[in-house]
Amino acid sequence: MAAKAVFLDRDDTLIEDPGYLNDPARVKLLPGVELAIRSLHQAGYKLVVVTNQSGIARGMLTEQALELIHAEMRRQLAEKGAHLDAIYFCPFHPEGTVEPYAIESDLRKPQPGMILKAAQELELDLSASWMVGDGPRDIEAGQRAGCRTIRVRGRAIPPMPGEEASDEGVQADFTVRNLLDAARVILREQSASRTRPVAPVAARGENLGTTLPADGPATSGPADQVNQKVLMEILAYVRQLARGQMHEEFSFTKLLAGIAQAAAVGTLLSVVVFLLRDRAHSALIATGVAGVFQMMALTLFVMNRSR
């Protein structure tokens, strides 16, 4: 029986995208990706990366350097108890400057070549598989291969040259904020398909809050129990992140900055009062004090921002 898979874009889906990444030291996993990968593995999915790497064709890195980058990504995932089943990359680009790679290729997304190649080599059922990525090329490649698709729109990213038009024309089945939310969608859709027929998506490209099916009746199947377990794990992780953000929003430094700012405003008001009463000397002193408070406030705000 063919296996099911979740195909993943790399940059801004698994790791941060600093541009053309050519240094393993700059590899940084996005928050929660290890939990998403572990959860999907527990649900029976293979995790396969499919990534365009035109930097090789442009002479910005070599295949050997790319292997080191992917080794570092695997190492960071392994430290957190997660792993990838395979990584496929396309080094070709028709506008490249390195002769062997300066060609068009059906491996390059939005062509589905990498997905089809992985399906053949890993014996995957594409109709039961998903494609998750942050760009229209990822979604189009997944659709051409016959996969369901999820687009990650965690932050506003300007489209690549030539993608402006396709960005509007290609709509994913779901749109989410990050890979963790994508895993939640996949697990919920898998559970729903076991308990009732899956209704067609009426409006494609809906966000997470409107596309998740309502909770169905509890089931006792082992796969459903696994899904419930990983969903609870994801929920706990999201709550942990939310608590961390709440603590980050309040800090002693920010409190002091607010007090200093209020003191500066209050002192400036006293300057006006002194001037109205013809107490120029007192007004001059108050102006200096207000300046000190304002400098304190600005310094504290900058310190809090840089934490």
mmCIF file of C-alpha atoms in Angstrom:
data_model
loop_
_atom_site.group_PDB
_atom_site.id
_atom_site.type_symbol
_atom_site.label_atom_id
_atom_site.label_comp_id
_atom_site.label_asym_id
_atom_site.label_seq_id
_atom_site.Cartn_x
_atom_site.Cartn_y
_atom_site.Cartn_z
ATOM 1 C CA MET A 1 0.000 0.000 0.000
ATOM 2 C CA ALA A 2 1.368 3.410 -0.984
ATOM 3 C CA ALA A 3 2.303 5.760 1.839
ATOM 4 C CA LYS A 4 0.984 9.274 2.317
ATOM 5 C CA ALA A 5 3.262 12.297 2.629
ATOM 6 C CA VAL A 6 3.423 15.958 3.492
ATOM 7 C CA PHE A 7 5.657 17.826 1.049
ATOM 8 C CA LEU A 8 7.299 20.897 2.536
ATOM 9 C CA ASP A 9 8.883 23.960 1.040
ATOM 10 C CA ARG A 10 12.060 24.890 2.934
ATOM 11 C CA ASP A 11 12.507 28.660 3.262
ATOM 12 C CA ASP A 12 9.917 30.481 5.409
ATOM 13 C CA THR A 13 8.155 27.166 5.989
ATOM 14 C CA LEU A 14 10.791 25.175 7.899
ATOM 15 C CA ILE A 15 13.593 27.697 8.366
ATOM 16 C CA GLU A 16 14.035 31.451 8.243
ATOM 17 C CA ASP A 17 14.845 32.869 4.819
ATOM 18 C CA PRO A 18 17.740 35.371 4.909
ATOM 19 C CA GLY A 19 17.891 35.504 1.097
ATOM 20 C CA TYR A 20 20.189 33.127 -0.741
ATOM 21 C CA LEU A 21 21.276 30.968 2.186
ATOM 22 C CA ASN A 22 24.860 29.776 1.642
ATOM 23 C CA ASP A 23 26.160 29.375 5.201
ATOM 24 C CA PRO A 24 25.111 26.523 7.540
ATOM 25 C CA ALA A 25 25.676 28.842 10.516
ATOM 26 C CA ARG A 26 22.679 30.922 9.376
ATOM 27 C CA VAL A 27 20.218 28.014 9.474
ATOM 28 C CA LYS A 28 17.479 28.775 12.006
ATOM 29 C CA LEU A 29 14.369 26.654 12.465
ATOM 30 C CA LEU A 30 11.056 28.478 12.648
ATOM 31 C CA PRO A 31 9.165 28.131 15.961
ATOM 32 C CA GLY A 32 7.171 24.919 16.355
ATOM 33 C CA VAL A 33 8.352 23.112 13.205
ATOM 34 C CA GLU A 34 9.788 20.191 15.174
ATOM 35 C CA LEU A 35 6.457 19.624 16.936
ATOM 36 C CA ALA A 36 4.574 19.790 13.632
ATOM 37 C CA ILE A 37 6.936 17.251 12.044
ATOM 38 C CA ARG A 38 6.745 14.861 15.006
ATOM 39 C CA SER A 39 2.956 15.084 15.032
ATOM 40 C CA LEU A 40 2.640 14.343 11.326
ATOM 41 C CA HIS A 41 5.046 11.414 11.590
ATOM 42 C CA GLN A 42 2.975 9.960 14.429
ATOM 43 C CA ALA A 43 -0.094 10.241 12.201
ATOM 44 C CA GLY A 44 1.621 8.139 9.519
ATOM 45 C CA TYR A 45 2.865 10.776 7.084
ATOM 46 C CA LYS A 46 6.287 10.881 5.481
ATOM 47 C CA LEU A 47 7.878 14.346 5.568
ATOM 48 C CA VAL A 48 9.563 15.333 2.304
ATOM 49 C CA VAL A 49 11.202 18.676 1.511
ATOM 50 C CA VAL A 50 10.975 19.967 -2.079
ATOM 51 C CA THR A 51 12.909 23.197 -2.592
ATOM 52 C CA ASN A 52 14.016 25.369 -5.519
ATOM 53 C CA GLN A 53 17.704 26.254 -5.153
ATOM 54 C CA SER A 54 18.449 28.567 -8.068
ATOM 55 C CA GLY A 55 21.401 29.974 -6.114
ATOM 56 C CA ILE A 56 23.390 27.021 -7.456
ATOM 57 C CA ALA A 57 22.616 27.996 -11.050
ATOM 58 C CA ARG A 58 23.485 31.606 -10.227
ATOM 59 C CA GLY A 59 26.860 30.651 -8.750
ATOM 60 C CA MET A 60 25.960 31.743 -5.222
ATOM 61 C CA LEU A 61 26.544 28.322 -3.671
ATOM 62 C CA THR A 62 27.492 24.784 -4.687
ATOM 63 C CA GLU A 63 25.676 21.502 -4.273
ATOM 64 C CA GLN A 64 28.265 20.574 -1.642
ATOM 65 C CA ALA A 65 27.487 23.748 0.325
ATOM 66 C CA LEU A 66 23.773 22.992 0.050
ATOM 67 C CA GLU A 67 24.347 19.519 1.479
ATOM 68 C CA LEU A 68 26.070 21.101 4.496
ATOM 69 C CA ILE A 69 23.125 23.458 4.980
ATOM 70 C CA HIS A 70 20.658 20.579 4.876
ATOM 71 C CA ALA A 71 22.839 18.542 7.233
ATOM 72 C CA GLU A 72 22.692 21.420 9.729
ATOM 73 C CA MET A 73 18.912 21.641 9.351
ATOM 74 C CA ARG A 74 18.615 17.898 9.982
ATOM 75 C CA ARG A 75 20.922 18.210 13.005
ATOM 76 C CA GLN A 76 18.820 20.951 14.574
ATOM 77 C CA LEU A 77 15.649 18.933 14.002
ATOM 78 C CA ALA A 78 17.245 15.792 15.459
ATOM 79 C CA GLU A 79 18.164 17.716 18.612
ATOM 80 C CA LYS A 80 14.437 18.332 19.072
ATOM 81 C CA GLY A 81 13.373 14.772 18.291
ATOM 82 C CA ALA A 82 12.226 15.328 14.698
ATOM 83 C CA HIS A 83 13.474 14.142 11.324
ATOM 84 C CA LEU A 84 12.783 14.427 7.596
ATOM 85 C CA ASP A 85 12.332 11.390 5.370
ATOM 86 C CA ALA A 86 13.858 12.980 2.266
ATOM 87 C CA ILE A 87 15.026 16.270 0.765
ATOM 88 C CA TYR A 88 14.704 17.009 -2.958
ATOM 89 C CA PHE A 89 16.100 20.176 -4.517
ATOM 90 C CA CYS A 90 16.186 21.729 -7.974
ATOM 91 C CA PRO A 91 19.483 23.508 -8.781
ATOM 92 C CA PHE A 92 18.396 24.623 -12.263
ATOM 93 C CA HIS A 93 17.306 28.028 -13.554
ATOM 94 C CA PRO A 94 17.127 29.195 -17.187
ATOM 95 C CA GLU A 95 18.733 32.540 -16.268
ATOM 96 C CA GLY A 96 21.603 30.958 -14.354
ATOM 97 C CA THR A 97 25.268 31.785 -14.920
ATOM 98 C CA VAL A 98 26.734 28.338 -14.199
ATOM 99 C CA GLU A 99 26.554 26.434 -17.473
ATOM 100 C CA PRO A 100 25.466 22.933 -16.348
ATOM 101 C CA TYR A 101 22.579 24.395 -14.342
ATOM 102 C CA ALA A 102 21.446 27.228 -16.645
ATOM 103 C CA ILE A 103 18.538 25.289 -18.121
ATOM 104 C CA GLU A 104 14.797 24.951 -17.708
ATOM 105 C CA SER A 105 13.719 21.904 -15.708
ATOM 106 C CA ASP A 106 10.448 20.210 -14.867
ATOM 107 C CA LEU A 107 11.853 19.723 -11.367
ATOM 108 C CA ARG A 108 11.604 23.448 -10.703
ATOM 109 C CA LYS A 109 8.401 24.519 -8.976
ATOM 110 C CA PRO A 110 5.713 25.353 -10.071
ATOM 111 C CA GLN A 111 6.346 22.249 -12.172
ATOM 112 C CA PRO A 112 5.526 19.129 -10.120
ATOM 113 C CA GLY A 113 8.685 17.219 -11.069
ATOM 114 C CA MET A 114 10.209 16.973 -7.584
ATOM 115 C CA ILE A 115 6.928 15.789 -6.084
ATOM 116 C CA LEU A 116 6.399 13.205 -8.839
ATOM 117 C CA LYS A 117 9.983 11.976 -8.490
ATOM 118 C CA ALA A 118 9.586 11.585 -4.730
ATOM 119 C CA ALA A 119 6.270 9.784 -5.184
ATOM 120 C CA GLN A 120 7.895 7.258 -7.510
ATOM 121 C CA GLU A 121 11.015 6.690 -5.402
ATOM 122 C CA LEU A 122 9.236 6.594 -2.022
ATOM 123 C CA GLU A 123 6.038 4.883 -3.265
ATOM 124 C CA LEU A 124 3.677 7.656 -2.197
ATOM 125 C CA ASP A 125 -0.043 8.108 -2.758
ATOM 126 C CA LEU A 126 -0.308 11.701 -3.963
ATOM 127 C CA SER A 127 -4.098 11.785 -3.629
ATOM 128 C CA ALA A 128 -3.655 11.261 0.129
ATOM 129 C CA SER A 129 -0.753 13.701 0.390
ATOM 130 C CA TRP A 130 -0.364 17.415 1.069
ATOM 131 C CA MET A 131 1.879 20.224 -0.168
ATOM 132 C CA VAL A 132 2.702 22.997 2.329
ATOM 133 C CA GLY A 133 4.584 26.143 1.327
ATOM 134 C CA ASP A 134 4.638 29.922 1.528
ATOM 135 C CA GLY A 135 4.579 30.769 -2.187
ATOM 136 C CA PRO A 136 2.224 30.349 -5.156
ATOM 137 C CA ARG A 137 4.843 28.145 -6.854
ATOM 138 C CA ASP A 138 4.527 25.644 -4.004
ATOM 139 C CA ILE A 139 0.750 25.578 -4.200
ATOM 140 C CA GLU A 140 0.681 25.240 -7.988
ATOM 141 C CA ALA A 141 3.212 22.401 -7.893
ATOM 142 C CA GLY A 142 1.130 20.570 -5.305
ATOM 143 C CA GLN A 143 -2.069 21.022 -7.284
ATOM 144 C CA ARG A 144 -0.451 19.784 -10.508
ATOM 145 C CA ALA A 145 0.755 16.699 -8.663
ATOM 146 C CA GLY A 146 -2.731 15.981 -7.306
ATOM 147 C CA CYS A 147 -2.082 16.889 -3.663
ATOM 148 C CA ARG A 148 -4.188 18.974 -1.320
ATOM 149 C CA THR A 149 -2.473 22.246 -0.509
ATOM 150 C CA ILE A 150 -1.852 24.578 2.426
ATOM 151 C CA ARG A 151 -0.266 27.998 2.102
ATOM 152 C CA VAL A 152 1.726 29.467 4.985
ATOM 153 C CA ARG A 153 1.269 33.236 5.206
ATOM 154 C CA GLY A 154 3.042 34.004 8.466
ATOM 155 C CA ARG A 155 4.511 37.302 7.265
ATOM 156 C CA ALA A 156 4.168 39.546 4.252
ATOM 157 C CA ILE A 157 6.741 38.471 1.654
ATOM 158 C CA PRO A 158 7.085 40.341 -1.651
ATOM 159 C CA PRO A 159 6.535 37.993 -4.600
ATOM 160 C CA MET A 160 9.445 36.810 -6.715
ATOM 161 C CA PRO A 161 9.769 38.366 -10.195
ATOM 162 C CA GLY A 162 7.142 36.796 -12.424
ATOM 163 C CA GLU A 163 5.012 35.631 -9.482
ATOM 164 C CA GLU A 164 2.914 38.788 -9.141
ATOM 165 C CA ALA A 165 0.141 37.558 -11.429
ATOM 166 C CA SER A 166 0.185 33.929 -10.302
ATOM 167 C CA ASP A 167 -0.038 34.973 -6.658
ATOM 168 C CA GLU A 168 -3.657 35.971 -7.200
ATOM 169 C CA GLY A 169 -4.584 33.142 -9.552
ATOM 170 C CA VAL A 170 -3.402 30.229 -7.399
ATOM 171 C CA GLN A 171 -5.519 29.484 -4.336
ATOM 172 C CA ALA A 172 -4.621 26.850 -1.752
ATOM 173 C CA ASP A 173 -7.186 24.644 -0.032
ATOM 174 C CA PHE A 174 -6.238 26.231 3.291
ATOM 175 C CA THR A 175 -4.225 29.253 4.403
ATOM 176 C CA VAL A 176 -2.536 29.254 7.810
ATOM 177 C CA ARG A 177 0.046 31.209 9.801
ATOM 178 C CA ASN A 178 2.749 28.564 10.228
ATOM 179 C CA LEU A 179 3.634 24.889 9.888
ATOM 180 C CA LEU A 180 2.172 24.084 13.294
ATOM 181 C CA ASP A 181 -1.235 25.332 12.156
ATOM 182 C CA ALA A 182 -0.812 23.398 8.902
ATOM 183 C CA ALA A 183 -0.227 20.189 10.871
ATOM 184 C CA ARG A 184 -3.367 20.884 12.862
ATOM 185 C CA VAL A 185 -5.391 21.245 9.655
ATOM 186 C CA ILE A 186 -4.008 18.005 8.214
ATOM 187 C CA LEU A 187 -4.720 16.029 11.376
ATOM 188 C CA ARG A 188 -8.233 17.418 11.700
ATOM 189 C CA GLU A 189 -8.978 16.685 8.043
ATOM 190 C CA GLN A 190 -7.660 13.147 8.463
ATOM 191 C CA SER A 191 -9.903 12.551 11.476
ATOM 192 C CA ALA A 192 -12.897 14.014 9.665
ATOM 193 C CA SER A 193 -12.374 11.754 6.651
ATOM 194 C CA ARG A 194 -12.653 8.695 8.908
ATOM 195 C CA THR A 195 -15.866 9.741 10.620
ATOM 196 C CA ARG A 196 -17.828 11.287 7.751
ATOM 197 C CA PRO A 197 -17.519 12.134 4.039
ATOM 198 C CA VAL A 198 -15.375 15.167 3.362
ATOM 199 C CA ALA A 199 -17.477 17.924 1.805
ATOM 200 C CA PRO A 200 -15.895 19.811 -1.083
ATOM 201 C CA VAL A 201 -14.295 23.113 -0.185
ATOM 202 C CA ALA A 202 -16.813 25.791 -1.107
ATOM 203 C CA ALA A 203 -14.416 28.720 -1.080
ATOM 204 C CA ARG A 204 -10.735 27.961 -1.532
ATOM 205 C CA GLY A 205 -8.090 29.918 0.309
ATOM 206 C CA GLU A 206 -10.123 30.259 3.534
ATOM 207 C CA ASN A 207 -8.219 30.833 6.729
ATOM 208 C CA LEU A 208 -7.721 28.345 9.538
ATOM 209 C CA GLY A 209 -10.561 29.647 11.643
ATOM 210 C CA THR A 210 -13.245 28.931 9.036
ATOM 211 C CA THR A 211 -12.007 25.790 7.300
ATOM 212 C CA LEU A 212 -11.536 23.402 10.193
ATOM 213 C CA PRO A 213 -14.474 20.991 10.494
ATOM 214 C CA ALA A 214 -16.475 20.860 13.687
ATOM 215 C CA ASP A 215 -15.451 18.200 16.169
ATOM 216 C CA GLY A 216 -17.099 14.898 15.392
ATOM 217 C CA PRO A 217 -18.117 12.173 17.861
ATOM 218 C CA ALA A 218 -15.318 10.529 19.797
ATOM 219 C CA THR A 219 -13.925 7.355 18.258
ATOM 220 C CA SER A 220 -11.884 4.578 19.765
ATOM 221 C CA GLY A 221 -9.670 3.723 16.774
ATOM 222 C CA PRO A 222 -5.926 3.767 17.477
ATOM 223 C CA ALA A 223 -5.198 6.265 14.704
ATOM 224 C CA ASP A 224 -7.810 8.667 16.083
ATOM 225 C CA GLN A 225 -6.338 8.305 19.557
ATOM 226 C CA VAL A 226 -2.920 9.239 18.136
ATOM 227 C CA ASN A 227 -4.437 12.269 16.417
ATOM 228 C CA GLN A 228 -6.116 13.394 19.639
ATOM 229 C CA LYS A 229 -2.801 13.031 21.466
ATOM 230 C CA VAL A 230 -0.824 15.093 18.980
ATOM 231 C CA LEU A 231 -3.547 17.728 18.766
ATOM 232 C CA MET A 232 -3.401 18.139 22.538
ATOM 233 C CA GLU A 233 0.394 18.412 22.291
ATOM 234 C CA ILE A 234 0.073 21.125 19.649
ATOM 235 C CA LEU A 235 -2.510 22.979 21.757
ATOM 236 C CA ALA A 236 -0.199 22.901 24.771
ATOM 237 C CA TYR A 237 2.646 24.280 22.661
ATOM 238 C CA VAL A 238 0.508 27.117 21.287
ATOM 239 C CA ARG A 239 -0.613 28.032 24.805
ATOM 240 C CA GLN A 240 3.015 28.057 25.924
ATOM 241 C CA LEU A 241 3.918 30.447 23.096
ATOM 242 C CA ALA A 242 0.968 32.682 23.981
ATOM 243 C CA ARG A 243 2.031 32.842 27.624
ATOM 244 C CA GLY A 244 5.558 33.739 26.544
ATOM 245 C CA GLN A 245 4.253 36.550 24.366
ATOM 246 C CA MET A 246 2.170 37.904 27.261
ATOM 247 C CA HIS A 247 5.238 38.027 29.478
ATOM 248 C CA GLU A 248 7.217 39.696 26.717
ATOM 249 C CA GLU A 249 4.555 42.392 26.366
ATOM 250 C CA PHE A 250 4.998 43.427 30.013
ATOM 251 C CA SER A 251 8.412 44.122 31.446
ATOM 252 C CA PHE A 252 9.860 46.171 34.289
ATOM 253 C CA THR A 253 11.891 48.169 31.769
ATOM 254 C CA LYS A 254 8.758 49.105 29.848
ATOM 255 C CA LEU A 255 7.025 50.107 33.094
ATOM 256 C CA LEU A 256 9.903 52.419 34.053
ATOM 257 C CA ALA A 257 9.891 53.897 30.556
ATOM 258 C CA GLY A 258 6.194 54.689 30.872
ATOM 259 C CA ILE A 259 6.705 56.337 34.259
ATOM 260 C CA ALA A 260 9.592 58.434 32.919
ATOM 261 C CA GLN A 261 7.510 59.494 29.919
ATOM 262 C CA ALA A 262 4.623 60.531 32.167
ATOM 263 C CA ALA A 263 7.024 62.475 34.393
ATOM 264 C CA ALA A 264 8.415 64.287 31.349
ATOM 265 C CA VAL A 265 4.943 65.327 30.239
ATOM 266 C CA GLY A 266 4.006 66.427 33.753
ATOM 267 C CA THR A 267 7.171 68.500 34.115
ATOM 268 C CA LEU A 268 6.559 70.204 30.771
ATOM 269 C CA LEU A 269 3.091 71.189 31.998
ATOM 270 C CA SER A 270 4.704 72.774 35.039
ATOM 271 C CA VAL A 271 6.939 74.796 32.680
ATOM 272 C CA VAL A 272 3.808 76.320 31.158
ATOM 273 C CA VAL A 273 2.495 77.181 34.625
ATOM 274 C CA PHE A 274 5.792 78.812 35.621
ATOM 275 C CA LEU A 275 5.861 80.885 32.433
ATOM 276 C CA LEU A 276 2.300 82.075 33.011
ATOM 277 C CA ARG A 277 3.357 83.244 36.475
ATOM 278 C CA ASP A 278 6.490 84.998 35.155
ATOM 279 C CA ARG A 279 8.804 82.593 36.964
ATOM 280 C CA ALA A 280 11.320 82.214 34.162
ATOM 281 C CA HIS A 281 14.079 80.748 36.327
ATOM 282 C CA SER A 282 11.810 77.984 37.651
ATOM 283 C CA ALA A 283 10.574 77.325 34.101
ATOM 284 C CA LEU A 284 14.167 76.909 32.897
ATOM 285 C CA ILE A 285 14.932 74.388 35.648
ATOM 286 C CA ALA A 286 11.727 72.473 34.933
ATOM 287 C CA THR A 287 12.612 72.341 31.229
ATOM 288 C CA GLY A 288 15.944 70.726 32.059
ATOM 289 C CA VAL A 289 14.272 68.190 34.342
ATOM 290 C CA ALA A 290 11.718 67.367 31.621
ATOM 291 C CA GLY A 291 14.574 66.787 29.185
ATOM 292 C CA VAL A 292 16.212 64.361 31.606
ATOM 293 C CA PHE A 293 12.968 62.424 32.056
ATOM 294 C CA GLN A 294 12.441 62.306 28.286
ATOM 295 C CA MET A 295 15.947 60.952 27.693
ATOM 296 C CA MET A 296 15.365 58.316 30.375
ATOM 297 C CA ALA A 297 12.103 57.270 28.711
ATOM 298 C CA LEU A 298 13.673 56.994 25.256
ATOM 299 C CA THR A 299 16.626 55.016 26.605
ATOM 300 C CA LEU A 300 14.395 52.574 28.463
ATOM 301 C CA PHE A 301 12.116 52.075 25.437
ATOM 302 C CA VAL A 302 15.154 51.309 23.250
ATOM 303 C CA MET A 303 16.500 48.874 25.861
ATOM 304 C CA ASN A 304 13.145 47.069 25.981
ATOM 305 C CA ARG A 305 12.912 46.908 22.164
ATOM 306 C CA SER A 306 16.395 45.381 21.855
ATOM 307 C CA ARG A 307 15.797 42.565 24.327
#
